[in-house]
Coordinates of C-alpha atoms and ligand atoms in Angstrom, one line a residue:
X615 CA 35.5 -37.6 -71.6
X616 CA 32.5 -38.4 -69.6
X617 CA 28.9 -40.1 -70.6
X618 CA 26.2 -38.5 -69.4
X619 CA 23.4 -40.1 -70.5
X620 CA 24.8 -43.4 -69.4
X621 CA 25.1 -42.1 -66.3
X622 CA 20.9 -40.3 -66.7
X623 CA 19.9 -44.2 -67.9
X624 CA 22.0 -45.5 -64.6
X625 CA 19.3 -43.8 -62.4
X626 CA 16.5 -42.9 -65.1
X627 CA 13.5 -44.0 -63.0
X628 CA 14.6 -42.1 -59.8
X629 CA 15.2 -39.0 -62.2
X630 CA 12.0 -39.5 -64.0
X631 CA 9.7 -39.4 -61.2
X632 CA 11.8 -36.8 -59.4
X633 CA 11.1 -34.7 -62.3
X634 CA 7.1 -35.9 -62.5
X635 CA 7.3 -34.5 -58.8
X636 CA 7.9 -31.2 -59.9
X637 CA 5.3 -31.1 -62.6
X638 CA 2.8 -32.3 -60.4
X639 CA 3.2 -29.8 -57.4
X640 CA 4.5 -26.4 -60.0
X641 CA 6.5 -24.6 -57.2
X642 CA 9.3 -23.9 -59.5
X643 CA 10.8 -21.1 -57.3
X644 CA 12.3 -22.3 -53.9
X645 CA 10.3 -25.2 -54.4
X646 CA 10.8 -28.1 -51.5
X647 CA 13.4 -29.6 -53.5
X648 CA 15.2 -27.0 -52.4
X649 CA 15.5 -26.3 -49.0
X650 CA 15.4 -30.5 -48.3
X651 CA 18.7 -30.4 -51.2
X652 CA 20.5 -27.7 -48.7
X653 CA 19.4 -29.8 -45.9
X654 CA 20.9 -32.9 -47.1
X655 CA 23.6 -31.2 -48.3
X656 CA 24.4 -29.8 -44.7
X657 CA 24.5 -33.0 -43.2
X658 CA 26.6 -34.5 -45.5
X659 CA 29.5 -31.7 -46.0
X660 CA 29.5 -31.3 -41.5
X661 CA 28.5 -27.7 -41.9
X662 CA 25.6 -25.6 -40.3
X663 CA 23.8 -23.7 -43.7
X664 CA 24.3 -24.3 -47.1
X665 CA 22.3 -22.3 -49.3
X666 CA 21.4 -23.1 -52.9
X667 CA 22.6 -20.9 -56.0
X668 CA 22.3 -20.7 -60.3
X669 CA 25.5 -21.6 -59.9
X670 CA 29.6 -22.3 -58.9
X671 CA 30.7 -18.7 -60.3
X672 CA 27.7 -16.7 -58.3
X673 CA 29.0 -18.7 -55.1
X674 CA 32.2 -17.3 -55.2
X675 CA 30.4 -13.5 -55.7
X676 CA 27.9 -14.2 -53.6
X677 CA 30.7 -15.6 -50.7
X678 CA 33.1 -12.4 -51.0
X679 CA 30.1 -9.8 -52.0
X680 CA 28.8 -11.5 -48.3
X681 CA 32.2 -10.6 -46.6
X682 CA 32.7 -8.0 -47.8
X683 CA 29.1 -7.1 -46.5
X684 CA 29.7 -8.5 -43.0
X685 CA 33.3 -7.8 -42.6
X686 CA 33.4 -3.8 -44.0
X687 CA 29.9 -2.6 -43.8
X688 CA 30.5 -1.8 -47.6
X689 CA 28.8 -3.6 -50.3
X690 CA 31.7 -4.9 -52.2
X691 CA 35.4 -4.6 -51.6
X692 CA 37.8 -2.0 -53.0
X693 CA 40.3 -2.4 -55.7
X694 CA 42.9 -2.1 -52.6
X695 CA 41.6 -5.3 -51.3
X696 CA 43.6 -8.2 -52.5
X697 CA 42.3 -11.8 -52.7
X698 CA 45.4 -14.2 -53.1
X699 CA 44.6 -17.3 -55.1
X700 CA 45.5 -19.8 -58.0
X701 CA 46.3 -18.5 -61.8
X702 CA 46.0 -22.2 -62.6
X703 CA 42.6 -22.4 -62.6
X704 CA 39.2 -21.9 -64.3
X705 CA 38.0 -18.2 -65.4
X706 CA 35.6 -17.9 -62.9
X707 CA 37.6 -18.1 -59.7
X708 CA 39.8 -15.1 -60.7
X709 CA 36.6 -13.1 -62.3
X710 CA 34.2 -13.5 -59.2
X711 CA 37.2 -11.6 -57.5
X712 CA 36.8 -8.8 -59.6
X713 CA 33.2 -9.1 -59.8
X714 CA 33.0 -8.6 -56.0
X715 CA 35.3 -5.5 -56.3
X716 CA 38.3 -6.7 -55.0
X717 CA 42.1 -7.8 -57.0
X718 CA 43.1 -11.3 -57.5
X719 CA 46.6 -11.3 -56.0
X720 CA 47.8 -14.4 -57.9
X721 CA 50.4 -16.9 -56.5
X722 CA 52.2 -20.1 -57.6
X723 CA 51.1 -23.5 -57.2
X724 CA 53.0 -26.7 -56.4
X725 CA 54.0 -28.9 -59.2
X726 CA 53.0 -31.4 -57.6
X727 CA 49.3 -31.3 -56.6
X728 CA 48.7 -27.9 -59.2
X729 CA 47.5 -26.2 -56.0
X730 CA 48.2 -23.5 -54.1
X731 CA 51.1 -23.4 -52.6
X732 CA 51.4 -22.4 -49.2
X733 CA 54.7 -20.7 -49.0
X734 CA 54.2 -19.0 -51.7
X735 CA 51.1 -17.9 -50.1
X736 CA 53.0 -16.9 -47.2
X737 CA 55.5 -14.5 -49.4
X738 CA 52.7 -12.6 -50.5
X739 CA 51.2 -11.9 -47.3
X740 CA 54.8 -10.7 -46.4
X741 CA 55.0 -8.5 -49.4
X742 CA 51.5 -6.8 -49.1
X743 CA 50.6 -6.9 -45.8
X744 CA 47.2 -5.5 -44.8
X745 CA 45.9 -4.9 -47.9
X746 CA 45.6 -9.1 -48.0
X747 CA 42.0 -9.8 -47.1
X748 CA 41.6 -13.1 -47.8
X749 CA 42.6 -16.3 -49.8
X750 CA 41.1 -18.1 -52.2
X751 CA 42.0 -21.9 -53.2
X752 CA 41.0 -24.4 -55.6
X753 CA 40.4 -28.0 -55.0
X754 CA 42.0 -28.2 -58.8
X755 CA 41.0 -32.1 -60.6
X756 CA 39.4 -33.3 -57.1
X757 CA 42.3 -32.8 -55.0
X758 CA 42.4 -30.5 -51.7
X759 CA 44.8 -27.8 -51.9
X760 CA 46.6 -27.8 -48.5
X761 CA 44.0 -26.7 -46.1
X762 CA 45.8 -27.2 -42.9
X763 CA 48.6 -24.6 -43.7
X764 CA 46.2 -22.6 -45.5
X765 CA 44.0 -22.1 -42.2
X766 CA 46.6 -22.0 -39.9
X767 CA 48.1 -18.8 -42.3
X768 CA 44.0 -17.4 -42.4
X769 CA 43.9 -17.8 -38.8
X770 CA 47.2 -15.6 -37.6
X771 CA 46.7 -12.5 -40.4
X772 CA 42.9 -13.0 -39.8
X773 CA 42.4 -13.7 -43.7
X774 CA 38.5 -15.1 -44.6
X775 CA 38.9 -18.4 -47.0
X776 CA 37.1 -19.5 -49.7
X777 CA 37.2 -22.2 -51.3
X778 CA 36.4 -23.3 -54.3
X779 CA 35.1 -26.8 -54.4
X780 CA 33.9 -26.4 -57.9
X781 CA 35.6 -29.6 -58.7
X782 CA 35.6 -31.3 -55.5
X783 CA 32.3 -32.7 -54.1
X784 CA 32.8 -35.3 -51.7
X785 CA 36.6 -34.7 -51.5
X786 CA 38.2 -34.5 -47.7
X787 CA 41.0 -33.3 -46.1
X788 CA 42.0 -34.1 -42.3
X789 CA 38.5 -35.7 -42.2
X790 CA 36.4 -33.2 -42.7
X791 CA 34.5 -32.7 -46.5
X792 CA 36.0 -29.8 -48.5
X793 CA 33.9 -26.4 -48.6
X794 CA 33.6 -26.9 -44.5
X795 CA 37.0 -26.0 -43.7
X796 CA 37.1 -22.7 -44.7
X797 CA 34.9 -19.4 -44.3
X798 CA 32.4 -20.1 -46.8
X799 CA 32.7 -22.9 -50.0
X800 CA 31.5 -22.9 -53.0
X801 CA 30.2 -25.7 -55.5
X802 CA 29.3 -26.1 -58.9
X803 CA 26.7 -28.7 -60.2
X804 CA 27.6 -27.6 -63.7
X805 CA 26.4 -31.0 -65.9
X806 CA 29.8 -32.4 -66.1
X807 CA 30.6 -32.0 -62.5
X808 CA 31.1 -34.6 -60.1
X809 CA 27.5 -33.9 -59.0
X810 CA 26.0 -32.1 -61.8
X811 CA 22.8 -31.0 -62.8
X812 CA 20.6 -30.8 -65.6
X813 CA 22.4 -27.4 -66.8
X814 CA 23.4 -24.5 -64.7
X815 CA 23.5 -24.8 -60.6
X816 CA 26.0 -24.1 -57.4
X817 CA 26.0 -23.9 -53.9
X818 CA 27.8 -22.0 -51.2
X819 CA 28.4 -23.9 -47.4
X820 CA 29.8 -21.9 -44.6
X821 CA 29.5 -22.4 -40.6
X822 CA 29.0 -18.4 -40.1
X823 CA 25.1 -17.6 -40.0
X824 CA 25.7 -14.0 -40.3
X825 CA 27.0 -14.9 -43.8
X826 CA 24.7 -17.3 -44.5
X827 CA 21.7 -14.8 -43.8
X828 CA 23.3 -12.0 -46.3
X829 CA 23.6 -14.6 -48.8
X830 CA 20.1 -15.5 -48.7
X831 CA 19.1 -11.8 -49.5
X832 CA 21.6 -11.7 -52.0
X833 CA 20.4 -14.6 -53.9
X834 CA 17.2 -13.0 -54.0
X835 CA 17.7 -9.1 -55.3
X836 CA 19.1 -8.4 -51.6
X837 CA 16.8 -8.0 -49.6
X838 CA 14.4 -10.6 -47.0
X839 CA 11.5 -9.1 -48.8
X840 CA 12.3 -8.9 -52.3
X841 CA 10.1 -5.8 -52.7
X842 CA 12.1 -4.0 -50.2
X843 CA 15.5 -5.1 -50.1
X844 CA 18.6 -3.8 -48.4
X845 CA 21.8 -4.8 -50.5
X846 CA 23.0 -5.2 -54.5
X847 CA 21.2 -8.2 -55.1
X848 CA 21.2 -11.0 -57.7
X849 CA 18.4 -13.1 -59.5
X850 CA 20.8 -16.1 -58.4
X851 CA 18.8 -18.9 -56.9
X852 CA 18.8 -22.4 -57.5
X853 CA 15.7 -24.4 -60.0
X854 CA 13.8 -26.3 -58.0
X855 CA 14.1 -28.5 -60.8
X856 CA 17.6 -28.4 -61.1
X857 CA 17.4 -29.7 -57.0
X858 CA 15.2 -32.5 -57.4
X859 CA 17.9 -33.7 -60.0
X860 CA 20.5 -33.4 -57.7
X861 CA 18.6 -35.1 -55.0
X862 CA 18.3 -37.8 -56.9
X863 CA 22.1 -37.8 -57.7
X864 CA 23.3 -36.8 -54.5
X865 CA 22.4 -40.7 -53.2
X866 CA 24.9 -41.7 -56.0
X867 CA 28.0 -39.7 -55.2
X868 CA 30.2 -41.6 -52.7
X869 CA 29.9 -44.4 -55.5
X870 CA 30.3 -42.9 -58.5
X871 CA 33.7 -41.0 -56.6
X872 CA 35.1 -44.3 -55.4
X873 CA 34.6 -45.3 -59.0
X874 CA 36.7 -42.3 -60.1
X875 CA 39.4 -43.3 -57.9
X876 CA 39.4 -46.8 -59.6
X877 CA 40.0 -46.1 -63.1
X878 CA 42.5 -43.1 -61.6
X879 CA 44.5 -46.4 -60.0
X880 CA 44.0 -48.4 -62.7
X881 CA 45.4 -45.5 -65.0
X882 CA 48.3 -45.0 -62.6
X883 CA 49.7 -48.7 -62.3
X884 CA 49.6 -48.9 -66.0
X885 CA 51.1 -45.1 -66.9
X886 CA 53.9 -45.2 -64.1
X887 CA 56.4 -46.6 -65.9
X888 CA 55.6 -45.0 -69.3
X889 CA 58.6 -42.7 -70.1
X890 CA 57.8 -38.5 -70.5
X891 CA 54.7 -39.3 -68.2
X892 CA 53.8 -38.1 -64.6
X893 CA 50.8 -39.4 -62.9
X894 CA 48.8 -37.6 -60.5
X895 CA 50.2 -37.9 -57.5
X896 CA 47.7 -37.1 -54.4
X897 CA 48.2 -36.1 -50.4
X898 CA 48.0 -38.8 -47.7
X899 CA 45.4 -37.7 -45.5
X900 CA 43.2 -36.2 -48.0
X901 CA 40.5 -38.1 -50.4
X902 CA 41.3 -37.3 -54.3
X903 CA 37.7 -37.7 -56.3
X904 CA 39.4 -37.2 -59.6
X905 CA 36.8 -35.0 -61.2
X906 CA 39.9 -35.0 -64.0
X907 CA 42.1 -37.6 -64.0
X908 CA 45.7 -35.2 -65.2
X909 CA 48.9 -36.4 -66.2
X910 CA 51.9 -34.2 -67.1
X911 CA 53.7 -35.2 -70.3
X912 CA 56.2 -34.0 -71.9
X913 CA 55.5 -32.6 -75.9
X914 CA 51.8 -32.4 -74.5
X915 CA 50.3 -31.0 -78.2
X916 CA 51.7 -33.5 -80.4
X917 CA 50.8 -36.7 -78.0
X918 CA 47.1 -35.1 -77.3
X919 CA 46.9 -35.1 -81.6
X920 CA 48.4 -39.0 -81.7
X921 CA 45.2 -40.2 -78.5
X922 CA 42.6 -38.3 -80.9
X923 CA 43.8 -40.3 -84.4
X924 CA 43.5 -43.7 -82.5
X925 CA 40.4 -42.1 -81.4
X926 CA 40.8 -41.3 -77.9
X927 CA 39.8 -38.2 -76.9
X928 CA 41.7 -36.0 -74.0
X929 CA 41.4 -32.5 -72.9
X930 CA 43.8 -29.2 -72.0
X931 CA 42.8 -27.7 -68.2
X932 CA 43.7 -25.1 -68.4
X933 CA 45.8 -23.9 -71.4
X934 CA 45.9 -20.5 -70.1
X935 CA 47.1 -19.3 -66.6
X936 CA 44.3 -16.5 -65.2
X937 CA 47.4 -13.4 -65.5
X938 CA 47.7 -13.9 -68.9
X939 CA 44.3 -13.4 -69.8
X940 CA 43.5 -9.8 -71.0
X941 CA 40.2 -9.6 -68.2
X942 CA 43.2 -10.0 -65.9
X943 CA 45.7 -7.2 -67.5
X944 CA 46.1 -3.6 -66.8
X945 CA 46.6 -3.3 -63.4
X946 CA 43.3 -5.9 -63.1
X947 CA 45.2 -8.4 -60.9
X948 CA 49.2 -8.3 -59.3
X949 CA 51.5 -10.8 -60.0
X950 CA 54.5 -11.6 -58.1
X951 CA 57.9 -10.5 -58.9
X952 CA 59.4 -13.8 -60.0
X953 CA 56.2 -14.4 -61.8
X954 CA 54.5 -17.4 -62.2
X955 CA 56.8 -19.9 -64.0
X956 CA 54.9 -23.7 -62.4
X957 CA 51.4 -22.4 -63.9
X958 CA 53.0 -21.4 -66.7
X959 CA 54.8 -24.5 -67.1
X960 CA 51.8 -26.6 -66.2
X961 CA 49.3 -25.1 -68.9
X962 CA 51.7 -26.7 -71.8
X963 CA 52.0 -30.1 -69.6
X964 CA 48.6 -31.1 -68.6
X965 CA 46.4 -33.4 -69.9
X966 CA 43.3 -34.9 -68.7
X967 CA 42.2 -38.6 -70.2
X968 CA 38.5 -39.9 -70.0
X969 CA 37.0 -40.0 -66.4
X970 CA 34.0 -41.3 -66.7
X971 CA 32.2 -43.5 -63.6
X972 CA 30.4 -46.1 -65.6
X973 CA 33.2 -46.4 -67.9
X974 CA 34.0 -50.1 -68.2
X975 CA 37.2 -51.8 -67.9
X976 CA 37.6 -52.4 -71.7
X977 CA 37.5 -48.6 -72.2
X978 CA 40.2 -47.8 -69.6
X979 CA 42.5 -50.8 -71.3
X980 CA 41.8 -48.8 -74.6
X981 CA 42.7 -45.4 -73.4
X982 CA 45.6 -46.7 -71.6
X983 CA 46.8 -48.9 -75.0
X984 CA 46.2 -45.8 -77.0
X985 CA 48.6 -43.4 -74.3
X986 CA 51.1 -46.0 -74.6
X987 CA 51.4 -46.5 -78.0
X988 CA 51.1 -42.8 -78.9
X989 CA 54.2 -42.4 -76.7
X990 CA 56.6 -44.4 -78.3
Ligands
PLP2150 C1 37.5 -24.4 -60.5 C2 36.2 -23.8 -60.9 N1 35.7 -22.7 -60.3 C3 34.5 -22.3 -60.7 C4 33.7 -22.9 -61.6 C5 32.4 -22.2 -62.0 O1 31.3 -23.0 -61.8 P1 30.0 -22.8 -62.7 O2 30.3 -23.3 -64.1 O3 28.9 -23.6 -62.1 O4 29.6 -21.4 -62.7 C6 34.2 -24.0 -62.2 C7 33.4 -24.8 -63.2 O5 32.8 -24.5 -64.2 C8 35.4 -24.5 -61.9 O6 35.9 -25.6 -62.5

């Protein structure tokens, strides 16, 4: 599915001596690497602080435990407090809810995109009320969930967002980068991420500096002097190692994305016509970075076992919605009345082919032969 040490021998020198830097200076905690990463990364997302983490998952914590901080006086939120976001989705977004106190409130997503969907967004505010605190969406594949009718709903109930740009770097909507648009955002650099790592890293961006300046304690036990600290903290800071990495990557991202969206078009024109198949379609307006490249097929199980005997290998995200996982049972999260049924439907449609940046064109001919022929 992806190659990364094609991608580590693409920039091997820059890496090497980025790494030699941190051997030679030894300032493995909040080393400069750091604070110049959160720096760059500030200027190129269009938002005031972005503050470096261990990884995607502890941003989300860290961005609710930080509302929930600045917003109620109280160091997490209560079970009452309901977060409304995506089922279809990895673990983490739903369990970072929990992990901050609150109750995923899970809504449907549009068929289309496989993100939130606003009016069904807007039912559940209806149904609940005041116990809605805020809303959560996923940038799901690369893809901005609908941010402009997602705000403009935040912004009358007075809802905080945050958004998970997990899968997302470098993605925009309306013009502005992903994880600026809302309340707080939160990345991953997870190794197979658009910009990963060299293992576990996140980060979490938001405009508000009150936030900004509880997450910075948080990341740190809680406190501005870790020997006397004021809130439940976390170990949850980002390697200095792990930043020099992504400095070094960083300079590669806006190529390695328009990359993505090659093959994805390439893919596309070739798997339009192909009959039981749906390719990704994506929003005018908004920049898809196809960290997966998804189609929706019909008789998904017995095609994905045809791509792997030609060889070809292909992947299932996600083959469970978040509500029917037992974490998320007994009274752990609310579902809506009518259920769920597009998740549901999508975890048995998906599938993701190879995406891979520095995958040549022969590759892409291969996979798309290998779809076609394990179609008919
Ligand atoms: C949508 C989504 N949210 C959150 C995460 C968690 O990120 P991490 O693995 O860095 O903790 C991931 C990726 O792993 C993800 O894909």
């Amino acid at each position: 599915m992806l190659d990364l040490a094609r991608q580590y021998a693409h920039m091997k020198e820059e890496i090497d001596a980025a790494i030699t830097r941190c051997l030679e200076h030894q300032r493995w905690i909040f080393g400069p690497e750091v604070g110049e990463l959160e720096d760059r990364m500030s200027s190129y997302l269009g938002i005031a602080n972005c503050i470096g983490t261990s990884s995607g998952t502890e941003a989300l914590v860290l961005a609710l435990r930080a509302l929930a901080i600045v917003r109620r006086d109280e160091e997490y939120w209560s079970r009452e407090s309901l977060v409304i976001t995506t089922a279809f989705t990895f673990t983490a977004t739903g369990d970072a809810i929990l992990r901050s106190g609150a109750t995923p409130l899970f809504v449907d997503i549009d068929p289309v995109s496989f993100n939130l969907d606003p009016v069904a967004v807007r039912s559940a505010i209806d149904e609940h009320g005041e116990k809605v605190v805020g809303i959560m969406p996923v940038h799901l594949y690369g893809q901005g969930a609908d941010m402009d009718a997602i705000m403009s709903i935040a912004d009358e109930r007075g809802l905080f967002v945050v958004e998970d740009v997990a899968q997302a770097f470098g993605a925009e909507a309306g013009g502005r980068r992903l994880g600026a648009v809302g309340t707080a955002g939160a990345f991953s650099f997870f190794p197979s991420k658009n910009l990963g790592g060299f293992g576990d890293g996140g980060m979490l961006s938001t405009n508000d500096s009150t936030i900004a300046d509880v997450v910075r304690m948080l990341i740190k036990h809680g406190g501005r002097d870790k020997y006397n600290v004021d809130h439940i903290g976390y170990n949850a800071r980002l390697d200095t190692l792990q930043a020099a990495v992504l400095l070094v990557r960083l300079v590669y991202i806006d190529e390695f994305n328009s990359k993505r969206r090659a093959i994805a078009a390439r893919y596309s024109d070739a798997l339009a016509s192909v009959s039981g198949v749906t390719t990704p379609a994506f929003n005018e307006g908004s920049s898809h970075v196809f960290h997966q490249y998804t189609l929706r097929v019909s008789n998904r199980d017995s095609l994905q076992a045809a791509l792997k005997e030609r060889g070809v290998s292909s992947m299932v995200y996600y083959p469970h919605p978040l509500h029917k996982m037992k974490v998320f049972g007994t009274g752990r999260s609310i579902v809506p009345a009518g259920g769920l049924p597009e998740s549901e439907r999508a975890a048995t449609e998906v599938l993701s082919l190879p995406m891979e940046p520095l995958q040549d064109e022969a590759t892409t001919e291969t996979v798309i032969c290998a779809l076609r022929d394990s179609v008919a």
